[in-house]
PDB file of C-alpha atoms in Angstrom:
ATOM      1  CA  UNK G 160      -5.221   6.457   4.323  1.00 79.00           C
ATOM      2  CA  UNK G 161      -8.136   7.984   5.156  1.00 80.00           C
ATOM      3  CA  UNK G 162      -9.278   7.906   1.189  1.00 84.00           C
ATOM      4  CA  UNK G 163      -9.227   3.875   2.248  1.00 88.00           C
ATOM      5  CA  UNK G 164     -11.591   4.398   4.932  1.00 89.00           C
ATOM      6  CA  UNK G 165     -14.065   6.725   3.225  1.00 89.00           C
ATOM      7  CA  UNK G 166     -14.069   4.564   0.136  1.00 87.00           C
ATOM      8  CA  UNK G 167     -15.165   1.260   2.319  1.00 89.00           C
ATOM      9  CA  UNK G 168     -18.316   3.112   2.968  1.00 89.00           C
ATOM     10  CA  UNK G 169     -21.222   3.530   0.298  1.00 90.00           C
ATOM     11  CA  UNK G 170     -21.773   6.805  -0.873  1.00 89.00           C
ATOM     12  CA  UNK G 171     -23.635   9.448   0.847  1.00 91.00           C
ATOM     13  CA  UNK G 172     -22.391   7.946   3.988  1.00 90.00           C
ATOM     14  CA  UNK G 173     -18.414   9.593   3.675  1.00 90.00           C
ATOM     15  CA  UNK G 174     -19.856  12.950   3.265  1.00 89.00           C
ATOM     16  CA  UNK G 175     -22.299  12.590   5.669  1.00 92.00           C
ATOM     17  CA  UNK G 176     -20.654  10.616   8.454  1.00 91.00           C
ATOM     18  CA  UNK G 177     -16.542  11.826   7.719  1.00 89.00           C
ATOM     19  CA  UNK G 178     -16.039  12.339  11.450  1.00 89.00           C
ATOM     20  CA  UNK G 179     -17.665   9.864  12.873  1.00 91.00           C
ATOM     21  CA  UNK G 180     -15.653   7.590  10.426  1.00 90.00           C
ATOM     22  CA  UNK G 181     -12.171   8.959  11.405  1.00 90.00           C
ATOM     23  CA  UNK G 182     -13.240   7.819  15.598  1.00 91.00           C
ATOM     24  CA  UNK G 183     -14.746   4.697  14.641  1.00 91.00           C
ATOM     25  CA  UNK G 184     -13.319   1.883  16.673  1.00 93.00           C
ATOM     26  CA  UNK G 185     -12.576  -0.494  13.274  1.00 94.00           C
ATOM     27  CA  UNK G 186     -11.316   2.417  11.749  1.00 93.00           C
ATOM     28  CA  UNK G 187      -7.799   0.565  11.693  1.00 92.00           C
ATOM     29  CA  UNK G 188      -8.658  -2.743  10.267  1.00 94.00           C
ATOM     30  CA  UNK G 189     -11.175  -1.544   7.570  1.00 93.00           C
ATOM     31  CA  UNK G 190      -8.147   0.463   6.329  1.00 92.00           C
ATOM     32  CA  UNK G 191      -5.697  -2.621   6.869  1.00 92.00           C
ATOM     33  CA  UNK G 192      -8.494  -4.694   4.987  1.00 93.00           C
ATOM     34  CA  UNK G 193      -9.093  -2.163   2.255  1.00 92.00           C
ATOM     35  CA  UNK G 194      -5.010  -1.929   1.754  1.00 90.00           C
ATOM     36  CA  UNK G 195      -5.028  -6.100   2.066  1.00 91.00           C
ATOM     37  CA  UNK G 196      -7.725  -6.920  -0.755  1.00 91.00           C
ATOM     38  CA  UNK G 197      -6.034  -3.943  -3.309  1.00 89.00           C
ATOM     39  CA  UNK G 198      -2.283  -5.129  -2.705  1.00 88.00           C
ATOM     40  CA  UNK G 199      -3.754  -8.801  -3.711  1.00 89.00           C
ATOM     41  CA  UNK G 200      -5.882  -7.864  -6.429  1.00 87.00           C
ATOM     42  CA  UNK G 201      -3.410  -4.907  -8.117  1.00 83.00           C
ATOM     43  CA  UNK G 202      -0.046  -6.115  -7.376  1.00 83.00           C
ATOM     44  CA  UNK G 203      -0.726  -9.818  -7.151  1.00 82.00           C
ATOM     45  CA  UNK G 204      -1.349 -12.665  -5.159  1.00 86.00           C
ATOM     46  CA  UNK G 205       2.594 -13.544  -5.040  1.00 86.00           C
ATOM     47  CA  UNK G 206       3.907  -9.929  -4.124  1.00 84.00           C
ATOM     48  CA  UNK G 207       3.900  -9.948  -0.313  1.00 84.00           C
ATOM     49  CA  UNK G 208       5.963 -13.724  -0.828  1.00 86.00           C
ATOM     50  CA  UNK G 209       8.485 -12.670  -3.204  1.00 84.00           C
ATOM     51  CA  UNK G 210       8.911  -9.127  -2.312  1.00 83.00           C
ATOM     52  CA  UNK G 211       9.409 -10.177   1.162  1.00 84.00           C
ATOM     53  CA  UNK G 212      11.739 -13.001   0.444  1.00 86.00           C
ATOM     54  CA  UNK G 213      14.183 -10.251  -1.256  1.00 82.00           C
ATOM     55  CA  UNK G 214      13.745  -7.570   1.167  1.00 80.00           C
ATOM     56  CA  UNK G 215      13.337  -9.506   4.133  1.00 83.00           C
ATOM     57  CA  UNK G 216      10.210  -6.819   5.525  1.00 83.00           C
ATOM     58  CA  UNK G 217       7.415  -8.184   6.876  1.00 86.00           C
ATOM     59  CA  UNK G 218       4.148  -8.270   5.286  1.00 85.00           C
ATOM     60  CA  UNK G 219       3.130  -5.274   7.245  1.00 84.00           C
ATOM     61  CA  UNK G 220       5.638  -3.097   6.253  1.00 85.00           C
ATOM     62  CA  UNK G 221       5.048  -4.723   2.610  1.00 85.00           C
ATOM     63  CA  UNK G 222       2.032  -3.157   2.868  1.00 86.00           C
ATOM     64  CA  UNK G 223       2.431  -0.356   3.957  1.00 85.00           C
ATOM     65  CA  UNK G 224       5.079   0.456   1.138  1.00 84.00           C
ATOM     66  CA  UNK G 225       2.801  -0.750  -1.305  1.00 85.00           C
ATOM     67  CA  UNK G 226       0.302   2.017  -0.221  1.00 87.00           C
ATOM     68  CA  UNK G 227       2.913   4.486   0.176  1.00 85.00           C
ATOM     69  CA  UNK G 228       3.941   3.699  -3.687  1.00 85.00           C
ATOM     70  CA  UNK G 229       0.323   3.619  -4.937  1.00 87.00           C
ATOM     71  CA  UNK G 230      -0.077   7.518  -3.406  1.00 87.00           C
ATOM     72  CA  UNK G 231       3.301   8.270  -4.980  1.00 86.00           C
ATOM     73  CA  UNK G 232       2.599   6.893  -8.125  1.00 87.00           C
ATOM     74  CA  UNK G 233      -0.502   7.795  -8.743  1.00 88.00           C
ATOM     75  CA  UNK G 234      -1.695   4.137  -8.614  1.00 87.00           C
ATOM     76  CA  UNK G 235      -5.735   4.568  -8.040  1.00 86.00           C
ATOM     77  CA  UNK G 236      -6.055   6.947 -11.037  1.00 90.00           C
ATOM     78  CA  UNK G 237      -4.156   5.054 -13.069  1.00 90.00           C
ATOM     79  CA  UNK G 238      -6.325   1.645 -12.386  1.00 88.00           C
ATOM     80  CA  UNK G 239      -8.998   3.565 -12.748  1.00 89.00           C
ATOM     81  CA  UNK G 240      -8.372   4.767 -16.246  1.00 92.00           C
ATOM     82  CA  UNK G 241      -7.357   1.371 -17.187  1.00 91.00           C
ATOM     83  CA  UNK G 242     -10.574  -0.073 -15.855  1.00 90.00           C
ATOM     84  CA  UNK G 243     -12.221   2.595 -18.069  1.00 93.00           C
ATOM     85  CA  UNK G 244     -10.743   1.447 -21.119  1.00 94.00           C
ATOM     86  CA  UNK G 245     -13.141  -1.821 -21.332  1.00 92.00           C
ATOM     87  CA  UNK G 246     -14.389  -2.334 -24.730  1.00 90.00           C
ATOM     88  CA  UNK G 247     -12.343   0.425 -26.118  1.00 93.00           C
ATOM     89  CA  UNK G 248      -8.624  -1.158 -26.252  1.00 92.00           C
ATOM     90  CA  UNK G 249      -8.154  -4.826 -26.711  1.00 93.00           C
ATOM     91  CA  UNK G 250      -7.852  -6.751 -23.561  1.00 92.00           C
ATOM     92  CA  UNK G 251      -4.524  -7.538 -23.842  1.00 93.00           C
ATOM     93  CA  UNK G 252      -3.352  -4.037 -24.434  1.00 93.00           C
ATOM     94  CA  UNK G 253      -5.418  -3.461 -20.784  1.00 92.00           C
ATOM     95  CA  UNK G 254      -3.596  -6.858 -19.297  1.00 91.00           C
ATOM     96  CA  UNK G 255      -0.272  -5.217 -20.275  1.00 92.00           C
ATOM     97  CA  UNK G 256      -0.619  -1.838 -18.869  1.00 92.00           C
ATOM     98  CA  UNK G 257      -1.671  -3.110 -15.720  1.00 89.00           C
ATOM     99  CA  UNK G 258       0.952  -5.616 -15.688  1.00 88.00           C
ATOM    100  CA  UNK G 259       3.445  -2.496 -15.842  1.00 89.00           C
ATOM    101  CA  UNK G 260       1.888  -0.796 -13.256  1.00 87.00           C
ATOM    102  CA  UNK G 261       2.350  -3.711 -11.024  1.00 85.00           C
ATOM    103  CA  UNK G 262       5.624  -3.923 -12.054  1.00 85.00           C
ATOM    104  CA  UNK G 263       6.180  -0.107 -10.956  1.00 84.00           C
ATOM    105  CA  UNK G 264       5.042  -1.001  -7.612  1.00 82.00           C
ATOM    106  CA  UNK G 265       7.069  -4.053  -7.465  1.00 79.00           C
ATOM    107  CA  UNK G 266       9.674  -1.757  -7.821  1.00 78.00           C
ATOM    108  CA  UNK G 267       8.999   0.802  -5.215  1.00 73.00           C
ATOM    109  CA  UNK G 268       9.377  -1.839  -2.636  1.00 63.00           C
ATOM    110  CA  UNK G 269      12.516   0.266  -1.613  1.00 61.00           C
ATOM    111  CA  UNK G 270      10.093   2.115   0.024  1.00 59.00           C
ATOM    112  CA  UNK G 271       9.074  -1.010   2.157  1.00 57.00           C
ATOM    113  CA  UNK G 272      13.001  -1.036   3.408  1.00 59.00           C
ATOM    114  CA  UNK G 273      13.331   2.640   3.834  1.00 56.00           C
ATOM    115  CA  UNK G 274       9.745   2.366   6.474  1.00 54.00           C
ATOM    116  CA  UNK G 275      11.483  -0.602   7.961  1.00 54.00           C
ATOM    117  CA  UNK G 276      12.436   0.829  11.523  1.00 56.00           C
ATOM    118  CA  UNK G 277      16.041   0.254  11.360  1.00 53.00           C
ATOM    119  CA  UNK G 278      18.544  -0.409  14.784  1.00 52.00           C
ATOM    120  CA  UNK G 279      20.401   3.205  15.587  1.00 51.00           C
ATOM    121  CA  UNK G 280      24.130   2.788  13.495  1.00 51.00           C
ATOM    122  CA  UNK G 281      25.967   4.075  16.697  1.00 50.00           C
ATOM    123  CA  UNK G 282      24.397   1.116  19.330  1.00 51.00           C
ATOM    124  CA  UNK G 283      27.224  -0.604  18.300  1.00 55.00           C
ATOM    125  CA  UNK G 284      29.734   2.048  19.301  1.00 52.00           C
ATOM    126  CA  UNK G 285      28.185   2.745  22.668  1.00 52.00           C
ATOM    127  CA  UNK G 286      28.108  -0.930  23.629  1.00 57.00           C
ATOM    128  CA  UNK G 287      32.489  -0.624  22.635  1.00 55.00           C
ATOM    129  CA  UNK G 288      32.411   2.680  24.836  1.00 47.00           C
ATOM    130  CA  UNK G 289      31.038   1.215  27.479  1.00 53.00           C
ATOM    131  CA  UNK G 290      33.457  -2.048  27.157  1.00 57.00           C
ATOM    132  CA  UNK G 291      36.764   0.264  27.671  1.00 53.00           C
ATOM    133  CA  UNK G 292      35.491   1.899  30.454  1.00 48.00           C
TER     134      UNK G 292
END
């Protein structure tokens, strides 16, 4: 997610101070803020609530799933491409493209579930063995 950190700062700072940015004491907080803002701006204000209800995942896991989906599906490039179509296509067309992109990210909610820590499956079996002893 270093892209998020670097995009937070205006040019030419990322080019000049890349190493210092990676060790910045607020690095995690800046990245979290950028991801949260993108999640709300691009996936919608109700994304976390709706997908959280469906998956049971907490907001932190949903944000991680969103960030993974964004990278896996190349959403940054798609969003930039759609935004560059201003005045070239009808606004309704752009909006439909953005809605379809949002749906793709929502369908990737399985990534949120998959990235959620799962308890070991053998835990119950271990307890049963101890009880038999």
